[in-house]
Structures are given as C-alpha cells and as structure tokens.
Short mmCIF file of N, CA and C in Angstrom, two decimals:
data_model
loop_
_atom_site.label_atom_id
_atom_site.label_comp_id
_atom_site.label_asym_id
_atom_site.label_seq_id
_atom_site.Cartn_x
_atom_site.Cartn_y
_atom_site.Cartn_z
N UNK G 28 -42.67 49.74 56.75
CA UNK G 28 -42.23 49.97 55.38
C UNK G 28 -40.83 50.58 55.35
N UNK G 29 -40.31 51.73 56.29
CA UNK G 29 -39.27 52.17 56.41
C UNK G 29 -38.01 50.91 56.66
N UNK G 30 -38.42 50.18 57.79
CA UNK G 30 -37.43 49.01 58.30
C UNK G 30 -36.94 48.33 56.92
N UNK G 31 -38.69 47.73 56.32
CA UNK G 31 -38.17 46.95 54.94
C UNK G 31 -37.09 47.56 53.83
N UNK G 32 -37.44 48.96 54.10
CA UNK G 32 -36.71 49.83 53.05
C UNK G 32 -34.99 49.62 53.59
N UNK G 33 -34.78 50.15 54.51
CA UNK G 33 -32.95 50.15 54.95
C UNK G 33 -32.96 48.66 55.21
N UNK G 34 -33.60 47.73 55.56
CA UNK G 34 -33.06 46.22 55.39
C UNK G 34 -32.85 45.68 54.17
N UNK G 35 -33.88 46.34 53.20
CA UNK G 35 -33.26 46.03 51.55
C UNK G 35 -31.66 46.87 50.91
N UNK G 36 -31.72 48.13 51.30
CA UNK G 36 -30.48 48.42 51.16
C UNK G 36 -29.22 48.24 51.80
N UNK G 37 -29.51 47.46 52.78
CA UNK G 37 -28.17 47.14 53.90
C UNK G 37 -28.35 45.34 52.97
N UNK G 38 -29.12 45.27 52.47
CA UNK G 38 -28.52 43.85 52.13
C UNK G 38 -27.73 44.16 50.63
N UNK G 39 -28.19 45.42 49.70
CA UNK G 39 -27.88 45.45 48.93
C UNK G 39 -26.71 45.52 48.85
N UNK G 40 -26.19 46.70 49.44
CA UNK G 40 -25.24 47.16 50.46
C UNK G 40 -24.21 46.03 50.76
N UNK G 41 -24.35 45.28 51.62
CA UNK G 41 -23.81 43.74 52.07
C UNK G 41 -23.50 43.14 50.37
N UNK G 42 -24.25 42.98 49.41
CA UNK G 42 -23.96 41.99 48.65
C UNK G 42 -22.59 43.09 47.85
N UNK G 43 -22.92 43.93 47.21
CA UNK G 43 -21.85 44.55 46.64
C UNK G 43 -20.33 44.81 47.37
N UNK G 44 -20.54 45.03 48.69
CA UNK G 44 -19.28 44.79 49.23
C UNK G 44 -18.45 43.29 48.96
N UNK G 45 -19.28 42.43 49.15
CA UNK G 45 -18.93 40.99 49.27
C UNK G 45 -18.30 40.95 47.55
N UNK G 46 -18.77 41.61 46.59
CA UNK G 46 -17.77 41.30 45.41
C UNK G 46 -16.99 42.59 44.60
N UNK G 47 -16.79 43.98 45.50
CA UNK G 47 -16.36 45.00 44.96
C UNK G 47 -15.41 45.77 46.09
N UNK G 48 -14.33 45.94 45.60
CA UNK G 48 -13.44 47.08 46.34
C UNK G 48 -13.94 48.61 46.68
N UNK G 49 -13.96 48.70 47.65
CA UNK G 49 -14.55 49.95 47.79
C UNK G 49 -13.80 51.41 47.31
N UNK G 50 -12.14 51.03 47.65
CA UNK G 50 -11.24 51.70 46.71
C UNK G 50 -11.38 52.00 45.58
N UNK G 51 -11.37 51.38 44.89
CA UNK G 51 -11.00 51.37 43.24
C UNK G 51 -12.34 50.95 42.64
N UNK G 52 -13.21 50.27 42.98
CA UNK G 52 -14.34 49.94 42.05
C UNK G 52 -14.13 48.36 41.71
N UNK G 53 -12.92 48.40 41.40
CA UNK G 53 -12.49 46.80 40.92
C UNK G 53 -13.61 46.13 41.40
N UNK G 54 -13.79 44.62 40.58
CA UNK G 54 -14.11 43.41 41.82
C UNK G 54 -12.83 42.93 42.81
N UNK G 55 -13.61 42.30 43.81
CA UNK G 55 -12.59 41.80 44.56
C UNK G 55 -12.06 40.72 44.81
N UNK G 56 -11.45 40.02 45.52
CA UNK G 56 -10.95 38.52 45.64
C UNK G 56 -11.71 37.93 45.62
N UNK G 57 -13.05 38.00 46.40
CA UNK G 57 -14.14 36.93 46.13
C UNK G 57 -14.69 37.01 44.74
N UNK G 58 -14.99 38.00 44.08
CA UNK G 58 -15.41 37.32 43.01
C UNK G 58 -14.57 37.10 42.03
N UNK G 59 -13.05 37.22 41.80
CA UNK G 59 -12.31 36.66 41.37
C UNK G 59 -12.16 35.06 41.71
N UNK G 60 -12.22 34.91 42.62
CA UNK G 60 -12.37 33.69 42.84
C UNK G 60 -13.50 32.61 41.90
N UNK G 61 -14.59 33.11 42.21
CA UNK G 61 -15.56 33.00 41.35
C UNK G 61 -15.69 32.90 39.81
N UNK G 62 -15.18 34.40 39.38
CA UNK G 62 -14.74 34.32 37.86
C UNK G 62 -13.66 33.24 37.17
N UNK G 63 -12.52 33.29 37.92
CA UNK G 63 -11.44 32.49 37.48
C UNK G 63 -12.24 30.90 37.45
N UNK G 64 -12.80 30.33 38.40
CA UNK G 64 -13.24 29.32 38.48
C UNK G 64 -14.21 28.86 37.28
N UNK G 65 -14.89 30.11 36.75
CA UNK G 65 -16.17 29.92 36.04
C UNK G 65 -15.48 29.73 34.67
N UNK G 66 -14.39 30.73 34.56
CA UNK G 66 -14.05 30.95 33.17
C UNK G 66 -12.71 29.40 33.04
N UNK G 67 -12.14 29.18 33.61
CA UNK G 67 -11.25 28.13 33.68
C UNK G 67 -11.77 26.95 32.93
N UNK G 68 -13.10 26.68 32.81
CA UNK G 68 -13.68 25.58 32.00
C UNK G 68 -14.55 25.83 30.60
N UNK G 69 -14.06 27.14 30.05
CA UNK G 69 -14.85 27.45 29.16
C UNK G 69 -13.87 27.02 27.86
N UNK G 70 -12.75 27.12 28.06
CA UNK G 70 -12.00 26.27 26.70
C UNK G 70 -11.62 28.19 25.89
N UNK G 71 -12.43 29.05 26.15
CA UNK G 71 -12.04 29.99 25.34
C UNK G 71 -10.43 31.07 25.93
N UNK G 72 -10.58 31.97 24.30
CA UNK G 72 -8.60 32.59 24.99
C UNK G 72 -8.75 33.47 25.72
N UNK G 73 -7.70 33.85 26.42
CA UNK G 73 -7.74 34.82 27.11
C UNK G 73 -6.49 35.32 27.72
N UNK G 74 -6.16 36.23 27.92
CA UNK G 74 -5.20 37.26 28.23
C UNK G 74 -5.25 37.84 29.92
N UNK G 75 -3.88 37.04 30.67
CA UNK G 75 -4.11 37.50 32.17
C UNK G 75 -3.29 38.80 32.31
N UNK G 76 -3.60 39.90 32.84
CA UNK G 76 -2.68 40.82 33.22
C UNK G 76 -2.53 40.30 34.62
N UNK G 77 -1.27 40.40 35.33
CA UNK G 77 -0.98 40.84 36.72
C UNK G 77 -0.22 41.50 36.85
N UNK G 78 -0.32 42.69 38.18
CA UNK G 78 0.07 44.12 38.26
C UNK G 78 0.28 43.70 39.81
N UNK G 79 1.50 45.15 40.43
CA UNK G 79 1.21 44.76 41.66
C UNK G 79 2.01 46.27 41.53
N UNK G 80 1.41 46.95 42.77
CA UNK G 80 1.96 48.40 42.69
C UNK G 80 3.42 48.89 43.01
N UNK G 81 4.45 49.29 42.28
CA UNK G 81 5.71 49.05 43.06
C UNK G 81 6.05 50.51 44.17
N UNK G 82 6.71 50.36 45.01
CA UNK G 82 7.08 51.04 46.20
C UNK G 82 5.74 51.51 46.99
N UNK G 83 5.15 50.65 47.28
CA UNK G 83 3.66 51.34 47.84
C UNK G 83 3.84 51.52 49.17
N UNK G 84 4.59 50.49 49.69
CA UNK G 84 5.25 50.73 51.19
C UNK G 84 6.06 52.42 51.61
N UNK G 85 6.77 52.35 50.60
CA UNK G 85 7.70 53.79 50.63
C UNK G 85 6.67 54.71 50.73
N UNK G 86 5.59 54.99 49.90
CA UNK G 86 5.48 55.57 49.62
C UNK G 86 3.72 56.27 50.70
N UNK G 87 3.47 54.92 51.33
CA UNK G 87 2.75 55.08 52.71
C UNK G 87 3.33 55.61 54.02
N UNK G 88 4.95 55.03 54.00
CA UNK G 88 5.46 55.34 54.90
C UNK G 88 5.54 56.98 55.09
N UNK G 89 6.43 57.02 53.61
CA UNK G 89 6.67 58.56 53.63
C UNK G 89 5.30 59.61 53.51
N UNK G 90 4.35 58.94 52.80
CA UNK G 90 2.85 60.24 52.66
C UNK G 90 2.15 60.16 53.45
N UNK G 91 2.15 58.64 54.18
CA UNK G 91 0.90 58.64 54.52
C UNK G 91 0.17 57.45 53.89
N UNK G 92 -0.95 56.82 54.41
CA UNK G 92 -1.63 56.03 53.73
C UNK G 92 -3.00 56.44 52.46
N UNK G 93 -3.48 57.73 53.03
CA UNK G 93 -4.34 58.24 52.55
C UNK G 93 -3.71 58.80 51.08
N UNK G 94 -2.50 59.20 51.25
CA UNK G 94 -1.98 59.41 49.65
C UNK G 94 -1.59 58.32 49.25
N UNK G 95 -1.11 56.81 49.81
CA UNK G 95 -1.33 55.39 49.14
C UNK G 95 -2.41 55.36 48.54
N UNK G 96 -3.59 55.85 48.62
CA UNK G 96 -4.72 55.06 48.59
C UNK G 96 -4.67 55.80 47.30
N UNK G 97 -4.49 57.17 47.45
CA UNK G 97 -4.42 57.73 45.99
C UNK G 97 -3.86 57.27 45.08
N UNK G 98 -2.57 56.69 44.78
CA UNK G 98 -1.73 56.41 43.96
C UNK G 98 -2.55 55.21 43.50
N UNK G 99 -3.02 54.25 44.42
CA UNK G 99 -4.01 53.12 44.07
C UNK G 99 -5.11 53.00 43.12
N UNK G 100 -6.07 54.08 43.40
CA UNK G 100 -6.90 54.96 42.62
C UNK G 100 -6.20 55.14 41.29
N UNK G 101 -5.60 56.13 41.56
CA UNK G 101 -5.29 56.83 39.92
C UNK G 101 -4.52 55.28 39.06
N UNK G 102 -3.84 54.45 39.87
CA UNK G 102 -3.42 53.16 38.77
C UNK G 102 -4.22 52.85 38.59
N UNK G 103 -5.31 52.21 39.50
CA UNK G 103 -6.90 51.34 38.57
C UNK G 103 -7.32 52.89 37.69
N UNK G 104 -7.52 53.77 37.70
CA UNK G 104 -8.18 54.32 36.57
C UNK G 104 -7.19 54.75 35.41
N UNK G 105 -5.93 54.38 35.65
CA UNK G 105 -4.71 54.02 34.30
C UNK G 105 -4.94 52.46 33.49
N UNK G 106 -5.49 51.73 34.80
CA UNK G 106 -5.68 50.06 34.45
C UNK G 106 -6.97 50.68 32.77
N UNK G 107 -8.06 50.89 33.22
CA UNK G 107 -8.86 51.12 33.02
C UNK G 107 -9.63 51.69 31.30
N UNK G 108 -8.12 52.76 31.10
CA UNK G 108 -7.96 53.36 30.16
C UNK G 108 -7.56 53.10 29.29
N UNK G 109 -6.23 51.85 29.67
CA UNK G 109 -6.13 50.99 28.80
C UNK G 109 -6.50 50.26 28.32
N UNK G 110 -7.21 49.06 29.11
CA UNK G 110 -8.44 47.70 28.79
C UNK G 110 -9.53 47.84 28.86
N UNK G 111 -10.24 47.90 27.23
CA UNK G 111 -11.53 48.17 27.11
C UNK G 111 -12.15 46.58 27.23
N UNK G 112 -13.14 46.30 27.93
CA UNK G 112 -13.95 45.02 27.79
C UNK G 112 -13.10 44.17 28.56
N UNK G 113 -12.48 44.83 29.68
CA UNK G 113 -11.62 44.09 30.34
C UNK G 113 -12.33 43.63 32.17
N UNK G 114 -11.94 42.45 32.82
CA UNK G 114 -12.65 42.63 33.56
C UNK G 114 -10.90 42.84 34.90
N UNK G 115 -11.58 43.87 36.28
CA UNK G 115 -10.43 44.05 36.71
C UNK G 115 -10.55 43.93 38.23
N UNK G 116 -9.72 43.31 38.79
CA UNK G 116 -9.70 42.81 39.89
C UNK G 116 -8.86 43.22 41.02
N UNK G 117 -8.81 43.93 41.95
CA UNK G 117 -7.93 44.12 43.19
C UNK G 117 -8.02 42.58 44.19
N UNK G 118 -6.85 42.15 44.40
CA UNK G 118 -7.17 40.70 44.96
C UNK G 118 -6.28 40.95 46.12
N UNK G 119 -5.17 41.67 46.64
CA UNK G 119 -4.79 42.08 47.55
C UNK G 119 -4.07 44.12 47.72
N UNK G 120 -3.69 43.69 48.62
CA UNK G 120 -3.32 45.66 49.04
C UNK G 120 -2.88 46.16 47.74
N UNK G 121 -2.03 45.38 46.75
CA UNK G 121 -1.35 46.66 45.66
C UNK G 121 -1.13 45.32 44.54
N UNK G 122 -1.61 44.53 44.89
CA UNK G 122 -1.64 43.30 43.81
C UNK G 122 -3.47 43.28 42.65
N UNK G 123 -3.53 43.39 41.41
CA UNK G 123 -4.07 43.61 40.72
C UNK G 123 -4.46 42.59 39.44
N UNK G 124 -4.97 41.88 39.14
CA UNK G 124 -5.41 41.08 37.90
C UNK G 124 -6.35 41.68 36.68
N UNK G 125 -6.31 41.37 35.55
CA UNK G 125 -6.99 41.88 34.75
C UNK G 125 -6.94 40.71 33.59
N UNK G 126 -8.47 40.38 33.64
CA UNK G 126 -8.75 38.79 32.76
C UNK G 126 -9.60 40.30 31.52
N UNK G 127 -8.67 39.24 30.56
CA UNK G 127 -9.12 39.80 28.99
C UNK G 127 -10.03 38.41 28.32
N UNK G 128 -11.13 38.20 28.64
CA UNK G 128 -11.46 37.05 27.66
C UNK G 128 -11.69 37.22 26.43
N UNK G 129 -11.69 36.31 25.28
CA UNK G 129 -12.27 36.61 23.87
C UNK G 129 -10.76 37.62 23.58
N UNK G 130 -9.49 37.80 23.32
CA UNK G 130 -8.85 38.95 23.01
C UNK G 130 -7.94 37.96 22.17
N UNK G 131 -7.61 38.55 20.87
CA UNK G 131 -6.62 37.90 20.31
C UNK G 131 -5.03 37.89 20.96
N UNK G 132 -4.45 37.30 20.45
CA UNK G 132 -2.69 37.42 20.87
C UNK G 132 -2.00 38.64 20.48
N UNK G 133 -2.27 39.05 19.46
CA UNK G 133 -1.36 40.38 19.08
C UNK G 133 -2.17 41.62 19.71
N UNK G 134 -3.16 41.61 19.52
CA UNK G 134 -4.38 42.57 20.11
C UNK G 134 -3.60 42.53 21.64
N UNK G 135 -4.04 41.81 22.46
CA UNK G 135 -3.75 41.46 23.94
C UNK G 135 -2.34 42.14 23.92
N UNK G 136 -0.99 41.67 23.24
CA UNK G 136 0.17 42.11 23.48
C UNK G 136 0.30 43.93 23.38
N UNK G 137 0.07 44.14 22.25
CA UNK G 137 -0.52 45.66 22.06
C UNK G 137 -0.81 46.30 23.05
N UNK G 138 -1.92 45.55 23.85
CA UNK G 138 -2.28 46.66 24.99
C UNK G 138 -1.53 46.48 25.45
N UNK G 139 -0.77 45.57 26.35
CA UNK G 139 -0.27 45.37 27.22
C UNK G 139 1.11 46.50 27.34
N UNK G 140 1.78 46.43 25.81
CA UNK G 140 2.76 46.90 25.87
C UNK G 140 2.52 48.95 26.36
N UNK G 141 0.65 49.01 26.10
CA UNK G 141 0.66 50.06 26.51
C UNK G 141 0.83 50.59 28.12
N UNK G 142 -0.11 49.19 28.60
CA UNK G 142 -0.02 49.05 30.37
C UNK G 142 1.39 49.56 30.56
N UNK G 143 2.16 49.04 30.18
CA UNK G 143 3.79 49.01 30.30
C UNK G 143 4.24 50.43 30.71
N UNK G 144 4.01 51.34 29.40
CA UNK G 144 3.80 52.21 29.10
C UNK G 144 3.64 53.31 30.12
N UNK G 145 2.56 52.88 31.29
CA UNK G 145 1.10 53.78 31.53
C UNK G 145 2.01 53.82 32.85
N UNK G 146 2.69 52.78 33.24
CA UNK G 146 2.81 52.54 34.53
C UNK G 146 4.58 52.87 34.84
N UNK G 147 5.41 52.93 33.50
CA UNK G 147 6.55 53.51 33.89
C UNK G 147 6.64 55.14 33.67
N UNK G 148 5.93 55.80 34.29
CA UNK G 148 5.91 57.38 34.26
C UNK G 148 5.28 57.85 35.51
N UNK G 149 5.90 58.79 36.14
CA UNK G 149 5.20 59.48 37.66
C UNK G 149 5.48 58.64 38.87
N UNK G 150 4.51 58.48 39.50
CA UNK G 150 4.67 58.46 40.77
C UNK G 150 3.94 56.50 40.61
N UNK G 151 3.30 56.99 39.64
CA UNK G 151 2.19 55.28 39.66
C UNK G 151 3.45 54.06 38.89
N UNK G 152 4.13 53.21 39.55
CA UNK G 152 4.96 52.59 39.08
C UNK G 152 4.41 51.21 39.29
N UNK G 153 4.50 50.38 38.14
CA UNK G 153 4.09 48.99 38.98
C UNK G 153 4.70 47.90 38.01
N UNK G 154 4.93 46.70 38.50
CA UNK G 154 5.23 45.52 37.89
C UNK G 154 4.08 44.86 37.29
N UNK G 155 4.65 44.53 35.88
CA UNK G 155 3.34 44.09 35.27
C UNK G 155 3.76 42.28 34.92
N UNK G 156 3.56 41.47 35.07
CA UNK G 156 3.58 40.39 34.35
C UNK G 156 1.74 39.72 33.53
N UNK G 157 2.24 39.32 32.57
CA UNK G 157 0.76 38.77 31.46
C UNK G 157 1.22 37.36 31.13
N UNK G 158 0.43 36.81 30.45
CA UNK G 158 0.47 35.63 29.91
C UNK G 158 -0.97 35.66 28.92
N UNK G 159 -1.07 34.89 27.71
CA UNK G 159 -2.32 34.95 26.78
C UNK G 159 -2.13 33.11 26.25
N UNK G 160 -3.46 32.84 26.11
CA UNK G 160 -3.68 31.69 25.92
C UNK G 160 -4.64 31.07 24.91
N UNK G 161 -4.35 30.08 24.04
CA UNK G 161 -5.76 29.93 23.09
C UNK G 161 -7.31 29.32 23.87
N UNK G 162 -6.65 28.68 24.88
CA UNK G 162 -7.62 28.13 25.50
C UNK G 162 -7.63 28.15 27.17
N UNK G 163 -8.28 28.76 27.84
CA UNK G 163 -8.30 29.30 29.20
C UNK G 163 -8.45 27.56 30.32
N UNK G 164 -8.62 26.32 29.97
CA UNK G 164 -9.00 24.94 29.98
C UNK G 164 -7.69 24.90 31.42
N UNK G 165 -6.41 25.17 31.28
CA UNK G 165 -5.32 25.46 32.21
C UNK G 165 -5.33 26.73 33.23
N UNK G 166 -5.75 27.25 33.25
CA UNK G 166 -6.28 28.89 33.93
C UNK G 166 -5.55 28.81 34.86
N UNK G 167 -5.32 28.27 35.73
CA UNK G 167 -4.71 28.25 37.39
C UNK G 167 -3.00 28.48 37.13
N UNK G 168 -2.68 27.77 36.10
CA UNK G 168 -1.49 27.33 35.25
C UNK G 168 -0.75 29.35 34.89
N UNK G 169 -1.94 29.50 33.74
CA UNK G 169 -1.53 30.55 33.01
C UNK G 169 -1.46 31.74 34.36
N UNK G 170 -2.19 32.11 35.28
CA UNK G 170 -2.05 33.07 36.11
C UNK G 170 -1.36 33.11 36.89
N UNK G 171 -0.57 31.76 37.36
CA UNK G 171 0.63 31.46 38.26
C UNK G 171 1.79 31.94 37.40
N UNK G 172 1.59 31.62 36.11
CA UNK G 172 2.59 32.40 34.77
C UNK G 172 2.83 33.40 34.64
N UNK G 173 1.71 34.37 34.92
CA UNK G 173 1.67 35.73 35.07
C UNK G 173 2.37 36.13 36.23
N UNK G 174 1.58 35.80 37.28
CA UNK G 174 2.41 36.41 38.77
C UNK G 174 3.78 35.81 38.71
N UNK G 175 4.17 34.58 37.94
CA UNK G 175 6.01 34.67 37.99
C UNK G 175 6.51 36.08 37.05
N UNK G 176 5.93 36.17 35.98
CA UNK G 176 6.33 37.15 35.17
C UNK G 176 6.29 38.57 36.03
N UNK G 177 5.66 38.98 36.96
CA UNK G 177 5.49 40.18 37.69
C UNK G 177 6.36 40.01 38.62
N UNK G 178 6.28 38.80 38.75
CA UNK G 178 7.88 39.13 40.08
C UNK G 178 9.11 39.15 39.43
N UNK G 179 9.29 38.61 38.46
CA UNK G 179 10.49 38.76 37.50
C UNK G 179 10.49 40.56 37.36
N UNK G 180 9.24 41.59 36.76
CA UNK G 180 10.04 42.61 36.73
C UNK G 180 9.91 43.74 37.94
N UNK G 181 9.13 43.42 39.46
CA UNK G 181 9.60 43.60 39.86
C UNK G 181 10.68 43.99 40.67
N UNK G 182 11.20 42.61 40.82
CA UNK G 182 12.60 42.39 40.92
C UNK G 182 13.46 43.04 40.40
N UNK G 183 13.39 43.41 39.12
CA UNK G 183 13.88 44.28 38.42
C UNK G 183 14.14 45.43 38.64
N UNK G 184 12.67 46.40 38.89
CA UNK G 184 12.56 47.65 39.12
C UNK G 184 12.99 47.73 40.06
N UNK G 185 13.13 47.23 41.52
CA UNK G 185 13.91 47.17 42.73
C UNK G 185 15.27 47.22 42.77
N UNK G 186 16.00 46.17 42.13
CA UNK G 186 17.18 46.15 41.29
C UNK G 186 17.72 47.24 41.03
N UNK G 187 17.11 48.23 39.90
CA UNK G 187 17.02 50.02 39.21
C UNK G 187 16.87 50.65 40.48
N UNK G 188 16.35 50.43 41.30
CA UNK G 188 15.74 51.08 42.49
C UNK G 188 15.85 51.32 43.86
N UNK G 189 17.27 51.54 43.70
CA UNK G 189 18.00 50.68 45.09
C UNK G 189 17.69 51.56 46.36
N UNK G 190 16.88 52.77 45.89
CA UNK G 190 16.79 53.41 46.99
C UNK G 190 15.98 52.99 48.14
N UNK G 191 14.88 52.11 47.03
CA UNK G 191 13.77 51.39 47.84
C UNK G 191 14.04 50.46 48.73
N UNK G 192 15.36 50.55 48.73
CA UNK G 192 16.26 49.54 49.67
C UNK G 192 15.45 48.09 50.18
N UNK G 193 14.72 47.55 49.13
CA UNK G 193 14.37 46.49 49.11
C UNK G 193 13.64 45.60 47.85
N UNK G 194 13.64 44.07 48.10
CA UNK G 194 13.26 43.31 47.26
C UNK G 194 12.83 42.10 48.19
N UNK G 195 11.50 41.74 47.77
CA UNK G 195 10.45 41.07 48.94
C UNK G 195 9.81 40.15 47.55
N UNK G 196 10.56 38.76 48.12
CA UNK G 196 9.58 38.10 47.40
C UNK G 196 9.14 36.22 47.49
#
C-alpha cells in the first residue's frame, strides 16, 4: 500500500512537471504547445502578450543565478497582477507568453499598456511585444507578430542601454 502510495505521487509528480515551471508556476513549453494548438482552431479573439526578460544575462553574471531566478519570480508575479483570466506561460529561460482569450481590443490594450508600465521600473525590466485578434483561426501568424514586436523593443531598450553592451537577436 505504501509503494502504491509514492508510485501515485511520483506519477503525479511526473505529470505536473511535464506541464508546469517549477520557477514561476507558469505552464510550460509543453503545454503551450498544446494550448496554442488547441486554441488556434477555435475562431475566437484573443490577445498574445510576449515578454522576454531584459538584461538577465548581466544580471546572473553580476548576482549570481540564484538572484536571476529572483528577478524571474517577482516578473511572473508582476505578469500576474496585471492579467486577470489570463493564461501564462514560461516557454524559455527569460522568454514569456501570455494568451488572453475571450478579451476585447481596447480592454486587452489597457492592460497591456499597464504590463508596460509594471516592467519599466526597478530592477524587473523586460521587452514586451502583443498583438490582439478577432479571430485566433491564424494563431501561429499573430504570435510570430508578437515576438517581432518584442524584439523591436528590445532592441530598443539595449539601444537606451548601452551599458549592457549588447544586442542579440
């Protein structure tokens, strides 16, 4: 009975890893994968955030990784505060998605402009690009839209940022 017991929780265990960041809580690439795929044929709108953390390198180099991980943290729980009914995704080291389904266009912009907001103050800096759509039917389309828009202000903040003595893209 004991065996059955830790073989049920090591599978449980096993399955939640397989679709959750252990960092941040987010889901993770796999079930982004999943979601995007599912929702891509539903015809309904939706609103992509993409985020990607800016100077995270600098800022491992110089702290440490364990205070990376922090700065990581405290942005998903900035992500968080902003998008209610939002679903949020870590898909690589400091790269971030956030699918708004069902959200109107002005609604969606609103927040966004708060994300904006959330993420040019302190230490948590990040490039945001979005895109919003009436019909999610193109999905692959609109989120490639997004991640151009995030490297656009990237680029930017690097640009402002010359200390970071770099631009990677």
């Amino acid at each position: 009975l004991l065996l059955a017991r830790r073989h049920a929780e090591s599978q449980r265990q096993l399955s939640h890893m397989s679709y959750f960041d252990t960092l941040t809580s987010f889901y993770n690439r796999n079930r982004y994968i999943e979601d995007t795929n599912a929702l891509a044929y539903t015809g309904r709108p939706v609103g992509i955030a993409y985020l990607d953390v800016n100077g995270l390198k600098d800022i491992n180099d110089q702290y440490g990784h364990e205070y990376g991980d922090k700065v990581l943290v405290e942005c998903a729980r900035r992500m968080r505060l902003v998008f209610m009914g939002a679903d949020f995704y870590r898909i690589g080291g400091d790269e971030f998605v956030i699918i708004c389904p069902d959200v109107e266009e002005a609604e969606f912009r609103d927040i966004i402009q708060k994300l904006k907001d959330t993420f040019n103050r302190e230490e948590c800096k990040a490039a945001v690009g979005y895109e919003w759509t009436h019909s999610c039917r193109n999905l692959k389309a609109i989120i490639r839209s997004a991640d151009q828009k995030m490297y656009e202000d990237k680029e930017q903040f690097y640009q402002q940022h010359a200390e970071a003595g770099r631009y990677r893209h």
